[in-house]
Tab-separated table of C-alpha atoms in Angstrom:
chain	number	residue	atom	x	y	z
A	195	MET	CA	0.075	-0.202	-0.128
A	196	PRO	CA	1.568	3.553	-1.076
A	197	VAL	CA	2.180	5.893	1.725
A	198	GLU	CA	0.454	9.008	1.553
A	199	PHE	CA	2.667	12.113	2.535
A	200	GLU	CA	1.476	15.344	3.627
A	201	TYR	CA	2.663	18.447	2.225
A	202	ARG	CA	4.827	20.643	4.435
A	203	ASP	CA	5.820	24.039	3.739
A	204	PRO	CA	9.687	24.758	4.386
A	205	CYS	CA	9.173	28.483	5.384
A	206	LEU	CA	6.609	27.749	7.828
A	207	THR	CA	8.353	24.766	9.349
A	208	ILE	CA	11.766	26.588	9.493
A	209	GLU	CA	9.860	29.400	10.882
A	210	ASP	CA	8.409	27.132	14.019
A	211	LEU	CA	11.507	25.257	14.584
A	212	LEU	CA	13.738	28.127	14.840
A	213	VAL	CA	11.451	30.028	17.356
A	214	LYS	CA	11.368	26.770	19.639
A	215	ALA	CA	14.747	26.362	19.239
A	216	GLY	CA	15.428	29.962	20.643
A	217	CYS	CA	16.638	31.886	18.050
A	218	GLN	CA	16.742	36.173	17.441
A	219	PRO	CA	13.612	37.055	15.468
A	220	SER	CA	15.902	38.673	12.761
A	221	ALA	CA	17.693	35.107	12.434
A	222	VAL	CA	14.435	33.486	11.999
A	223	ARG	CA	13.546	36.088	9.186
A	224	GLU	CA	16.996	35.556	7.695
A	225	ALA	CA	16.431	31.775	7.808
A	226	ILE	CA	13.071	31.828	6.179
A	227	ASP	CA	14.401	33.821	3.369
A	228	LEU	CA	17.630	32.308	2.754
A	229	PHE	CA	17.284	28.392	3.860
A	230	GLY	CA	13.452	27.818	3.743
A	231	PRO	CA	13.491	27.563	-0.093
A	232	GLN	CA	16.433	25.583	0.029
A	233	PHE	CA	14.319	22.213	1.623
A	234	LYS	CA	12.401	20.282	-0.705
A	235	ASN	CA	9.743	17.551	-0.056
A	236	MET	CA	11.280	14.203	-0.667
A	237	ASP	CA	9.505	11.016	0.824
A	238	GLY	CA	7.705	13.033	3.452
A	239	ALA	CA	10.565	14.573	4.548
A	240	LEU	CA	12.138	18.156	4.290
A	241	LEU	CA	15.405	17.815	3.165
A	242	TYR	CA	18.257	20.242	2.473
A	243	ARG	CA	18.890	20.619	-1.379
A	244	GLY	CA	20.786	23.883	-1.344
A	245	SER	CA	24.099	25.565	-2.310
A	246	GLU	CA	26.115	24.546	1.097
A	247	SER	CA	27.620	21.062	0.583
A	248	ARG	CA	27.882	20.801	4.490
A	249	PHE	CA	24.268	20.773	4.836
A	250	GLU	CA	23.274	18.451	1.875
A	251	GLY	CA	20.717	15.799	3.028
A	252	MET	CA	20.089	17.029	6.365
A	253	THR	CA	16.370	16.895	7.447
A	254	ILE	CA	14.845	20.309	8.687
A	255	GLU	CA	14.747	19.057	12.083
A	256	GLU	CA	18.547	18.054	12.114
A	257	PHE	CA	19.284	21.655	10.544
A	258	CYS	CA	17.255	23.368	13.178
A	259	SER	CA	17.936	21.721	15.933
A	260	PRO	CA	19.608	23.725	18.597
A	261	ALA	CA	22.826	21.670	18.834
A	262	HIS	CA	23.465	22.281	15.314
A	263	LEU	CA	22.764	25.979	15.097
A	264	LYS	CA	24.556	26.854	17.581
A	265	GLU	CA	27.541	25.391	15.957
A	266	ALA	CA	26.918	26.241	12.387
A	267	LYS	CA	25.306	29.643	13.195
A	268	PRO	CA	26.073	30.769	16.740
A	269	HIS	CA	25.278	34.618	15.873
A	270	TRP	CA	21.549	33.668	15.429
A	271	PHE	CA	21.178	32.935	19.466
A	272	PHE	CA	20.877	35.586	22.288
A	273	ALA	CA	23.739	36.345	24.317
A	274	ASP	CA	23.529	34.165	27.686
A	275	LYS	CA	22.553	37.656	29.463
A	276	ILE	CA	19.537	37.859	27.264
A	277	VAL	CA	18.486	34.189	27.822
A	278	ASP	CA	18.922	34.766	31.519
A	279	LEU	CA	16.656	37.956	31.663
A	280	GLU	CA	14.115	36.155	29.295
A	281	GLU	CA	13.907	33.303	31.895
A	282	LEU	CA	13.704	35.534	35.018
A	283	ALA	CA	11.245	37.782	32.995
A	284	PHE	CA	8.669	35.014	31.678
A	285	GLY	CA	9.769	31.694	33.600
A	286	ASP	CA	8.346	30.061	36.567
A	287	LYS	CA	8.585	33.025	38.818
A	288	PRO	CA	8.482	36.383	36.932
A	289	THR	CA	9.191	39.772	38.231
A	290	LEU	CA	8.644	43.374	37.164
A	291	LYS	CA	12.448	43.814	37.924
A	292	ALA	CA	13.353	41.141	35.670
A	293	ARG	CA	10.722	42.390	32.562
A	294	GLY	CA	12.016	46.189	33.285
A	295	ASP	CA	15.514	44.978	32.839
A	296	LEU	CA	14.694	42.968	29.762
A	297	MET	CA	12.809	45.696	28.016
A	298	LYS	CA	15.792	48.216	28.572
A	299	GLU	CA	18.030	45.728	27.283
A	300	VAL	CA	16.597	44.539	24.172
A	301	GLY	CA	14.075	47.303	23.425
A	302	PRO	CA	10.069	47.166	23.525
A	303	ALA	CA	9.647	45.767	19.759
A	304	LEU	CA	11.949	42.740	20.556
A	305	TYR	CA	10.448	42.647	24.177
A	306	ARG	CA	6.819	42.040	22.988
A	307	GLU	CA	8.349	39.537	20.316
A	308	LEU	CA	9.835	37.573	23.296
A	309	GLN	CA	6.538	38.060	25.242
A	310	GLN	CA	4.851	36.515	22.553
A	311	ARG	CA	6.885	33.268	22.081
A	312	TRP	CA	6.621	32.691	25.812
A	313	SER	CA	2.882	33.211	25.424
A	314	ALA	CA	3.147	35.754	28.498
A	315	ASP	CA	0.853	38.634	29.027
A	316	ASP	CA	1.462	42.059	30.860
A	317	SER	CA	0.318	39.830	34.080
A	318	LEU	CA	2.954	38.110	36.393
A	319	ARG	CA	1.568	34.865	35.449
A	320	PRO	CA	4.500	32.921	34.185
A	321	GLY	CA	4.703	32.195	30.700
A	322	LYS	CA	5.407	28.838	28.866
A	323	ARG	CA	8.908	28.181	27.950
A	324	PRO	CA	9.245	27.940	23.911
A	325	SER	CA	10.431	24.154	23.263
A	326	ALA	CA	13.173	22.708	21.500
A	327	ALA	CA	12.168	20.560	18.378
A	328	PRO	CA	12.274	17.023	19.241
A	329	SER	CA	15.416	15.151	18.561
A	330	PRO	CA	15.542	13.460	15.032
A	331	LYS	CA	17.302	10.642	16.483
A	332	ASP	CA	13.944	9.700	18.380
A	333	ARG	CA	12.045	9.708	15.025
A	334	ASP	CA	11.530	6.891	12.884
A	335	ARG	CA	12.335	8.092	9.404
A	336	THR	CA	11.205	5.318	7.676
A	337	PRO	CA	8.200	5.400	5.498
A	338	GLU	CA	6.551	3.218	7.844
A	339	GLY	CA	7.604	5.179	10.700
A	340	ASP	CA	6.047	8.142	8.710
A	341	ALA	CA	2.878	6.622	8.173
A	342	LYS	CA	2.576	5.382	11.829
A	343	ALA	CA	3.364	9.230	13.109
A	344	ASN	CA	0.515	10.258	10.687
A	345	ASN	CA	-2.136	7.686	11.591
A	346	PRO	CA	-5.207	9.376	12.619
A	347	TRP	CA	-6.168	6.337	15.052
A	348	SER	CA	-2.803	6.726	16.754
A	349	LYS	CA	-2.734	8.594	20.181
A	350	ALA	CA	-0.228	10.928	18.766
A	351	ALA	CA	-2.271	11.943	15.385
A	352	TRP	CA	-5.954	11.287	16.814
A	353	SER	CA	-8.734	12.754	14.394
A	354	ILE	CA	-11.797	11.736	13.678
A	355	THR	CA	-12.189	14.279	10.696
A	356	ARG	CA	-9.064	12.722	9.097
A	357	GLN	CA	-10.080	9.129	9.885
A	358	GLY	CA	-13.403	9.725	8.032
A	359	GLN	CA	-11.149	11.084	5.294
A	360	VAL	CA	-9.229	7.730	5.163
A	361	VAL	CA	-11.990	5.709	5.166
A	362	LYS	CA	-13.647	7.568	2.368
A	363	ALA	CA	-10.416	7.522	0.021
A	364	LEU	CA	-9.111	3.777	0.878
A	365	GLY	CA	-12.564	2.141	1.865
A	366	LEU	CA	-13.696	0.603	4.927
A	367	GLU	CA	-11.643	-2.840	5.014
A	368	LYS	CA	-7.838	-0.737	4.192
A	369	ALA	CA	-9.106	1.988	6.844
A	370	ALA	CA	-9.622	-0.986	9.274
A	371	GLY	CA	-6.364	-2.278	8.651
A	372	ILE	CA	-4.574	1.192	9.415
A	373	ALA	CA	-6.963	1.591	12.251
A	374	LYS	CA	-5.946	-2.116	13.726
A	375	SER	CA	-2.186	-0.908	13.054
A	376	ALA	CA	-2.544	1.651	15.659
A	377	GLY	CA	-4.407	-0.946	18.074
A	378	SER	CA	-7.945	0.967	17.322
A	379	TYR	CA	-10.879	0.416	15.333
A	380	ILE	CA	-13.406	1.971	12.924
A	381	GLY	CA	-15.605	3.991	15.074
A	382	ALA	CA	-13.304	4.576	18.182
A	383	THR	CA	-14.429	7.434	20.048
A	384	LYS	CA	-10.816	8.003	21.697
A	385	PRO	CA	-7.338	6.614	21.010
A	386	ALA	CA	-5.999	3.468	22.379
A	387	ALA	CA	-4.284	4.012	25.619
């Protein structure tokens, strides 16, 4: 049975991954313009197909991993002082002093972008830390692994709407096989535990 792959826009994907990696907003914009178009959809993965041979064959997740970027593009990250101020301003125990220090250090425009990244508001409630991209080593990159990750009956990708689309496109028998591979069945109301 052929594996169906979903189209992923490289520019949107690189933006999301770099924000989660903690890159500066100006670096995110630079990466979207320079590197986004150099990633191509191939067998369900976004692979680098640009002019820099040192990145050839990397997935977009590998390219955007904080460990790789801190080595290849260290200037895309904030200085440690800014990272520490960010944590104090929006982390578990934010203070007005820390927020004032951060605004003084980076200016109001960048302060608002950082505040948005942390999903923080003007109250002193803690924000939500932008999370780094999952390690590509933790992901099964085979076509079967991609199919499992996109299975609408699996716990990770549960979607009743998508299940209906699969049944309509492939028929009841094939859809039942896909559901069974996720430990579920046609008509289930919640994912298998």
